[in-house]
Short mmCIF file of C-alpha atoms in Angstrom, two decimals:
data_model
loop_
_atom_site.label_atom_id
_atom_site.label_comp_id
_atom_site.label_asym_id
_atom_site.label_seq_id
_atom_site.Cartn_x
_atom_site.Cartn_y
_atom_site.Cartn_z
CA MET A 1 -0.11 -0.17 -0.24
CA ALA A 2 2.59 2.62 1.02
CA ALA A 3 4.62 1.72 -2.15
CA LEU A 4 1.56 2.09 -4.68
CA ILE A 5 0.60 5.73 -2.80
CA ALA A 6 4.44 6.69 -2.92
CA GLU A 7 4.57 5.73 -6.67
CA ASN A 8 1.04 7.64 -7.23
CA PHE A 9 3.38 10.80 -5.37
CA ARG A 10 6.37 10.68 -7.30
CA PHE A 11 3.79 10.73 -10.59
CA LEU A 12 1.55 13.86 -9.89
CA SER A 13 6.07 15.13 -9.00
CA LEU A 14 6.69 14.16 -12.57
CA PHE A 15 3.25 14.95 -14.41
CA PHE A 16 3.44 18.90 -13.40
CA LYS A 17 7.17 19.07 -14.49
CA SER A 18 7.27 17.17 -17.66
CA LYS A 19 5.68 19.71 -21.03
CA ASP A 20 6.87 16.84 -23.52
CA VAL A 21 3.58 15.40 -25.31
CA MET A 22 4.88 11.65 -25.30
CA ILE A 23 6.21 12.08 -21.67
CA PHE A 24 3.12 13.64 -20.43
CA ASN A 25 1.08 11.03 -21.74
CA GLY A 26 3.15 8.12 -20.89
CA LEU A 27 3.06 9.62 -17.03
CA VAL A 28 -0.57 9.76 -17.33
CA ALA A 29 -1.27 5.90 -18.27
CA LEU A 30 1.15 5.00 -15.12
CA GLY A 31 -0.33 7.40 -12.76
CA THR A 32 -3.64 5.40 -14.11
CA VAL A 33 -1.99 2.06 -13.79
CA GLY A 34 -1.33 3.12 -9.85
CA SER A 35 -4.30 4.63 -9.21
CA GLU A 36 -6.36 1.71 -10.51
CA GLU A 37 -4.00 -0.78 -8.43
CA LEU A 38 -4.89 1.44 -5.53
CA PHE A 39 -9.01 0.99 -5.86
CA SER A 40 -8.76 -2.84 -6.63
CA VAL A 41 -7.23 -3.14 -3.18
CA VAL A 42 -8.93 -0.77 -1.45
CA ALA A 43 -12.33 -0.10 -3.11
CA PHE A 44 -13.59 -2.90 -5.55
CA HIS A 45 -15.51 -5.35 -3.45
CA CYS A 46 -18.61 -6.82 -5.42
CA PRO A 47 -21.31 -7.21 -3.90
CA CYS A 48 -22.45 -10.58 -4.99
CA SER A 49 -26.35 -9.73 -5.25
CA PRO A 50 -28.30 -10.49 -8.37
CA ALA A 51 -29.13 -6.94 -10.25
CA ARG A 52 -26.40 -5.52 -8.31
CA ASN A 53 -23.23 -7.21 -9.59
CA TYR A 54 -23.89 -5.63 -13.30
CA ILE A 55 -24.27 -2.24 -12.35
CA TYR A 56 -21.33 -2.24 -10.01
CA GLY A 57 -19.06 -3.80 -11.94
CA LEU A 58 -19.74 -1.55 -14.78
CA ALA A 59 -19.51 1.69 -13.15
CA ALA A 60 -16.10 0.32 -11.14
CA ILE A 61 -14.99 0.32 -14.83
CA GLY A 62 -16.86 3.36 -16.56
CA VAL A 63 -17.40 5.86 -13.91
CA PRO A 64 -13.60 6.40 -13.23
CA ALA A 65 -13.17 6.33 -16.70
CA LEU A 66 -15.44 8.55 -17.07
CA ALA A 67 -14.12 11.21 -14.56
CA LEU A 68 -10.56 10.53 -15.87
CA PHE A 69 -11.62 11.49 -19.44
CA LEU A 70 -13.52 14.21 -18.34
CA ILE A 71 -10.56 15.79 -15.87
CA GLY A 72 -7.85 15.45 -18.92
CA VAL A 73 -10.71 17.62 -20.61
CA ILE A 74 -10.36 20.33 -18.19
CA TRP A 75 -6.39 19.93 -17.98
CA ASN A 76 -5.97 20.37 -21.79
CA ASN A 77 -4.60 24.27 -22.39
CA HIS A 78 -6.50 23.85 -25.92
CA THR A 79 -9.96 23.33 -24.22
CA TRP A 80 -9.79 26.54 -22.52
CA ASN A 81 -8.13 28.39 -25.80
CA LEU A 82 -11.19 27.02 -27.42
CA VAL A 83 -13.42 28.53 -25.19
CA ALA A 84 -11.55 32.14 -25.03
CA GLU A 85 -11.90 31.84 -28.97
CA CYS A 86 -15.65 31.27 -28.87
CA HIS A 87 -16.23 33.91 -26.33
CA LYS A 88 -14.39 36.79 -27.91
CA ARG A 89 -14.30 36.27 -31.77
CA GLY A 90 -16.48 32.62 -32.83
CA THR A 91 -15.99 29.80 -34.52
CA LYS A 92 -16.11 31.47 -37.83
CA ASN A 93 -12.12 31.62 -38.42
CA PHE A 94 -12.14 28.25 -38.34
CA SER A 95 -12.66 26.11 -41.29
CA ALA A 96 -14.33 22.06 -40.62
CA ALA A 97 -11.40 20.46 -40.92
CA ALA A 98 -9.92 22.59 -38.37
CA THR A 99 -12.36 22.49 -35.75
CA PHE A 100 -12.21 18.67 -36.27
CA LEU A 101 -8.82 18.78 -36.13
CA LEU A 102 -9.10 20.81 -32.92
CA PHE A 103 -11.43 18.95 -31.02
CA GLY A 104 -9.77 15.67 -31.99
CA SER A 105 -6.73 16.69 -30.48
CA ILE A 106 -8.56 17.41 -27.20
CA MET A 107 -10.59 14.02 -27.04
CA GLY A 108 -7.23 12.64 -27.80
CA ARG A 109 -5.05 13.61 -25.13
CA ALA A 110 -7.89 13.28 -22.80
CA SER A 111 -8.60 9.08 -23.38
CA VAL A 112 -5.46 8.53 -22.80
CA ALA A 113 -6.15 8.04 -18.70
CA PRO A 114 -9.84 6.25 -19.28
CA ILE A 115 -8.70 4.34 -22.06
CA THR A 116 -5.67 3.05 -19.67
CA TRP A 117 -8.28 2.80 -16.79
CA SER A 118 -10.34 0.36 -19.28
CA VAL A 119 -7.44 -1.63 -20.35
CA ILE A 120 -6.15 -2.15 -16.88
CA SER A 121 -9.39 -3.24 -15.19
CA LEU A 122 -10.36 -5.42 -17.98
CA LEU A 123 -6.79 -7.62 -18.15
CA ARG A 124 -7.14 -7.58 -13.95
CA GLY A 125 -10.83 -8.69 -14.54
CA GLU A 126 -12.62 -8.58 -11.28
CA ALA A 127 -15.00 -5.78 -12.53
CA TYR A 128 -16.13 -8.07 -15.40
CA ILE A 129 -16.61 -11.17 -13.40
CA CYS A 130 -18.17 -9.24 -10.80
CA ALA A 131 -20.57 -8.10 -13.70
CA LEU A 132 -21.22 -10.80 -16.02
CA SER A 133 -20.84 -14.17 -13.34
CA GLU A 134 -24.93 -13.73 -12.88
CA PHE A 135 -25.65 -13.98 -16.64
CA VAL A 136 -23.74 -17.15 -17.34
CA LYS A 137 -26.03 -19.97 -18.50
CA PRO A 138 -26.20 -22.99 -15.98
CA SER A 139 -26.78 -25.27 -19.11
CA SER A 140 -23.24 -24.21 -20.38
CA LEU A 141 -21.76 -25.95 -17.35
CA ASP A 142 -21.40 -30.08 -17.45
CA LYS A 143 -23.54 -31.29 -14.83
CA PHE A 144 -24.53 -28.16 -12.99
CA PRO A 145 -26.98 -28.78 -10.43
CA ALA A 146 -30.40 -27.74 -11.63
CA GLU A 147 -31.61 -26.41 -8.15
CA TYR A 148 -29.02 -23.74 -8.11
CA GLY A 149 -29.87 -20.72 -10.54
CA ALA A 150 -28.69 -16.79 -10.99
CA GLU A 151 -28.69 -16.17 -7.03
CA VAL A 152 -25.91 -18.78 -6.75
CA LEU A 153 -23.64 -17.23 -9.86
CA ALA A 154 -23.97 -13.73 -8.74
CA LYS A 155 -22.21 -15.20 -5.57
CA PHE A 156 -18.86 -16.70 -7.08
CA PRO A 157 -16.65 -13.70 -7.31
CA CYS A 158 -16.70 -13.74 -3.43
CA ARG A 159 -16.23 -17.51 -3.36
CA ASP A 160 -19.73 -17.65 -1.10
CA VAL A 161 -20.43 -20.78 -2.34
CA PRO A 162 -21.44 -24.42 -1.49
CA ALA A 163 -18.39 -26.89 -1.42
CA ASN A 164 -20.09 -28.66 -4.59
CA LEU A 165 -20.26 -25.88 -6.64
CA THR A 166 -16.50 -24.84 -5.85
CA LYS A 167 -15.05 -26.68 -9.49
CA PHE A 168 -18.30 -24.81 -11.52
CA ARG A 169 -17.06 -21.40 -9.78
CA ASP A 170 -13.32 -22.05 -11.01
CA GLU A 171 -14.55 -22.57 -14.48
CA VAL A 172 -16.91 -19.61 -14.85
CA THR A 173 -14.42 -17.54 -12.96
CA ARG A 174 -11.59 -18.62 -15.55
CA ARG A 175 -14.04 -18.51 -18.34
CA LEU A 176 -14.90 -14.27 -17.71
CA ARG A 177 -11.48 -13.74 -16.64
CA TYR A 178 -10.51 -15.34 -20.27
CA GLU A 179 -13.34 -12.97 -22.40
CA SER A 180 -12.52 -9.84 -20.01
CA GLN A 181 -8.73 -10.08 -20.78
CA LEU A 182 -9.39 -10.94 -24.67
CA PHE A 183 -11.17 -7.61 -24.72
CA GLY A 184 -8.46 -6.01 -22.78
CA TRP A 185 -5.72 -6.90 -25.70
CA LEU A 186 -8.30 -6.21 -28.19
CA LEU A 187 -8.39 -2.88 -26.85
CA ILE A 188 -4.76 -2.50 -26.95
CA GLY A 189 -4.22 -3.78 -30.37
CA ILE A 190 -7.15 -1.42 -31.55
CA VAL A 191 -5.79 2.15 -29.87
CA ALA A 192 -2.08 1.29 -31.24
CA VAL A 193 -3.58 0.56 -34.54
CA LEU A 194 -5.50 4.07 -34.30
CA ILE A 195 -2.05 5.91 -32.83
CA PHE A 196 -0.23 4.53 -35.30
CA LEU A 197 -2.46 5.29 -38.42
CA THR A 198 -2.89 9.19 -36.80
CA LYS A 199 0.47 9.57 -36.46
CA CYS A 200 0.93 8.64 -39.96
CA LEU A 201 -1.83 10.80 -41.02
CA LYS A 202 -0.50 13.62 -39.09
CA HIS A 203 3.26 13.47 -40.80
CA CYS A 204 1.75 13.08 -44.00
CA CYS A 205 -0.57 16.33 -43.90
CA SER A 206 1.45 18.21 -41.77
CA PRO A 207 2.75 21.69 -43.77
CA LEU A 208 5.92 21.76 -42.13
CA SER A 209 9.49 19.92 -42.32
CA TYR A 210 10.24 17.27 -39.54
CA ARG A 211 12.77 19.87 -38.36
CA GLN A 212 10.41 22.53 -38.67
CA GLU A 213 7.56 20.83 -36.68
CA ALA A 214 10.73 20.20 -33.89
CA TYR A 215 11.42 24.14 -33.98
CA TRP A 216 8.22 24.87 -33.46
CA ALA A 217 7.44 22.70 -30.65
CA GLN A 218 10.76 24.16 -29.09
CA TYR A 219 9.29 27.68 -29.75
CA ARG A 220 5.74 26.45 -28.27
CA SER A 221 7.70 25.22 -24.70
CA ASN A 222 10.12 28.14 -24.68
CA GLU A 223 7.61 30.94 -25.12
CA ASP A 224 5.42 29.57 -22.23
CA LYS A 225 8.18 29.24 -19.90
CA LEU A 226 9.65 32.43 -20.57
CA PHE A 227 5.84 34.27 -20.88
CA ARG A 228 4.95 32.65 -17.22
CA ARG A 229 8.65 33.65 -15.27
CA THR A 230 8.01 36.91 -16.59
CA ALA A 231 4.37 37.16 -16.14
CA GLU A 232 5.11 36.12 -12.44
CA VAL A 233 7.85 38.71 -12.40
CA HIS A 234 5.74 41.48 -13.55
CA SER A 235 2.48 41.00 -11.30
CA ARG A 236 4.93 40.79 -8.09
CA ILE A 237 6.31 44.24 -9.15
CA LEU A 238 3.14 45.55 -10.36
CA ALA A 239 1.64 44.05 -6.90
CA ALA A 240 4.33 46.08 -4.84
CA LYS A 241 4.39 49.43 -6.76
CA ASN A 242 0.47 48.93 -5.83
CA VAL A 243 0.68 47.58 -1.69
CA LYS A 244 3.31 50.51 -1.59
CA GLN A 245 1.09 53.42 -2.85
CA PHE A 246 -1.47 52.34 -0.39
CA PHE A 247 0.47 51.97 3.05
CA GLY A 248 3.69 54.10 1.98
CA PHE A 249 6.10 51.32 2.13
CA VAL A 250 6.47 47.36 1.03
CA ALA A 251 8.45 44.48 2.69
CA LEU A 252 10.03 43.04 0.14
CA ASP A 253 12.90 40.56 0.69
CA LYS A 254 16.04 41.14 -0.14
CA GLU A 255 15.14 39.11 -4.13
CA GLU A 256 12.06 40.92 -4.62
CA LYS A 257 14.19 44.34 -3.78
CA GLU A 258 16.55 43.44 -6.36
CA LEU A 259 13.49 42.66 -9.16
CA VAL A 260 11.75 46.17 -8.46
CA GLN A 261 15.08 47.82 -9.31
CA GLU A 262 16.27 45.98 -12.28
CA PHE A 263 12.66 45.55 -13.63
CA PRO A 264 10.66 48.66 -13.61
CA VAL A 265 7.09 48.37 -14.51
CA GLU A 266 5.34 51.30 -15.42
CA GLY A 267 1.72 49.99 -15.82
CA VAL A 268 -0.28 47.20 -17.09
CA GLN A 269 -1.41 45.68 -20.79
CA PRO A 270 -4.19 47.04 -21.78
CA SER A 271 -7.56 43.98 -22.46
CA PRO A 272 -7.03 44.17 -26.66
CA GLN A 273 -3.56 42.83 -26.07
CA TRP A 274 -4.58 40.15 -23.83
CA ASN A 275 -7.25 39.18 -26.25
CA ALA A 276 -5.16 39.26 -29.09
CA ILE A 277 -2.31 36.43 -27.95
CA THR A 278 -5.35 34.33 -25.85
CA GLY A 279 -7.27 31.66 -27.91
CA VAL A 280 -6.49 28.95 -30.14
CA TYR A 281 -3.81 28.84 -32.77
CA ILE A 282 -3.73 26.82 -35.66
CA TYR A 283 -0.40 27.25 -37.63
CA ARG A 284 0.01 30.41 -40.15
CA GLU A 285 2.57 31.97 -42.81
CA ASN A 286 1.94 35.50 -43.63
CA LYS A 287 3.66 35.95 -47.13
CA GLY A 288 5.46 33.11 -46.56
CA PHE A 289 7.39 33.57 -43.36
CA PRO A 290 5.96 31.42 -40.38
CA LEU A 291 3.77 32.33 -37.35
CA TYR A 292 4.87 30.14 -34.67
CA SER A 293 1.64 31.77 -31.83
CA ARG A 294 -0.66 34.29 -31.22
CA LEU A 295 1.95 36.44 -29.49
CA HIS A 296 3.95 35.86 -32.43
CA LYS A 297 1.85 36.98 -34.89
CA TRP A 298 1.12 39.90 -31.94
CA ALA A 299 4.71 40.88 -32.34
CA LYS A 300 4.65 41.01 -36.30
CA GLY A 301 1.88 43.23 -36.47
CA VAL A 302 -0.34 41.08 -37.91
CA GLU A 303 -4.11 41.39 -38.26
CA GLY A 304 -7.02 39.40 -38.08
CA ASN A 305 -7.21 35.44 -37.44
CA GLY A 306 -8.67 34.30 -40.91
CA PRO A 307 -7.12 32.95 -43.79
CA THR A 308 -6.37 36.06 -46.31
CA PRO A 309 -4.39 36.19 -49.84
CA GLU A 310 -1.59 36.93 -47.66
CA GLY A 311 -1.82 34.73 -44.20
CA HIS A 312 -3.24 31.64 -44.87
CA GLU A 313 -4.55 28.97 -42.24
CA LEU A 314 -3.02 25.38 -42.88
CA LEU A 315 -4.35 22.58 -40.88
CA PHE A 316 -1.57 21.89 -38.19
CA LEU A 317 -2.23 22.08 -34.67
CA ALA A 318 0.46 22.25 -32.22
CA SER A 319 0.23 19.04 -30.02
#
């Protein structure tokens, strides 16, 4: 138990430090595996009651998967960029293909954790056995006593059965575990094929060369880091000025005093500037020159968001 908890805390630490998409997805999957193991040990207890087993078993697989999916959507920056885009500018500037690409990116990233949860649950088999044990036909079991029915079959996952039914319980458990693991492996295969086809399609349709795409990824990462770091310093200095104006002095530590002296802040950015650099960004070019982000586009003084004769939309979304 302690090892599982430590594994999840280690995952959370790496999760918030990671910016790379593949590492991000891998950490999400790893954290989901650890969480599923913890859930199975602590929380999963089959009721072993007719009509309840099915609901409980499906809920044990589906409800956490749904919650993980929604969390994935919430944590995806594209989601809130889309919300900001719809609120400020609407979706009139996006083609149908671009909109599909955007939603596909959000859904694909958010699906990593729920798919991992579902696969691990199916490979373990406990939830599947709990859900379907009562639906096994007694006639499919050789020499199964006629006086027993669904009520006894529903108790098979809990091993609470008469001694003369032990061999039937083992057979039912083995059969259902086989089906559950088969579905789990099939899901892994289907997802692997879809990921392969998606990656192939992405690189085939990409307007960028491999090196330029790598440069774009580096630029986005560096811009985001520098923007966040600068915004944190700017907001701290601005807050210090306002506090000083109110109280007549401000209590700063040595590092903060150096920041205030080194970076004088005269004012704040107007809302139109914030709106200009906020929202969904699909790769665009202007007169043949790439525009790697909304901030880059604003800095170059390029107006508008939709395709124009000089600035056209290319269907390629940042990962």
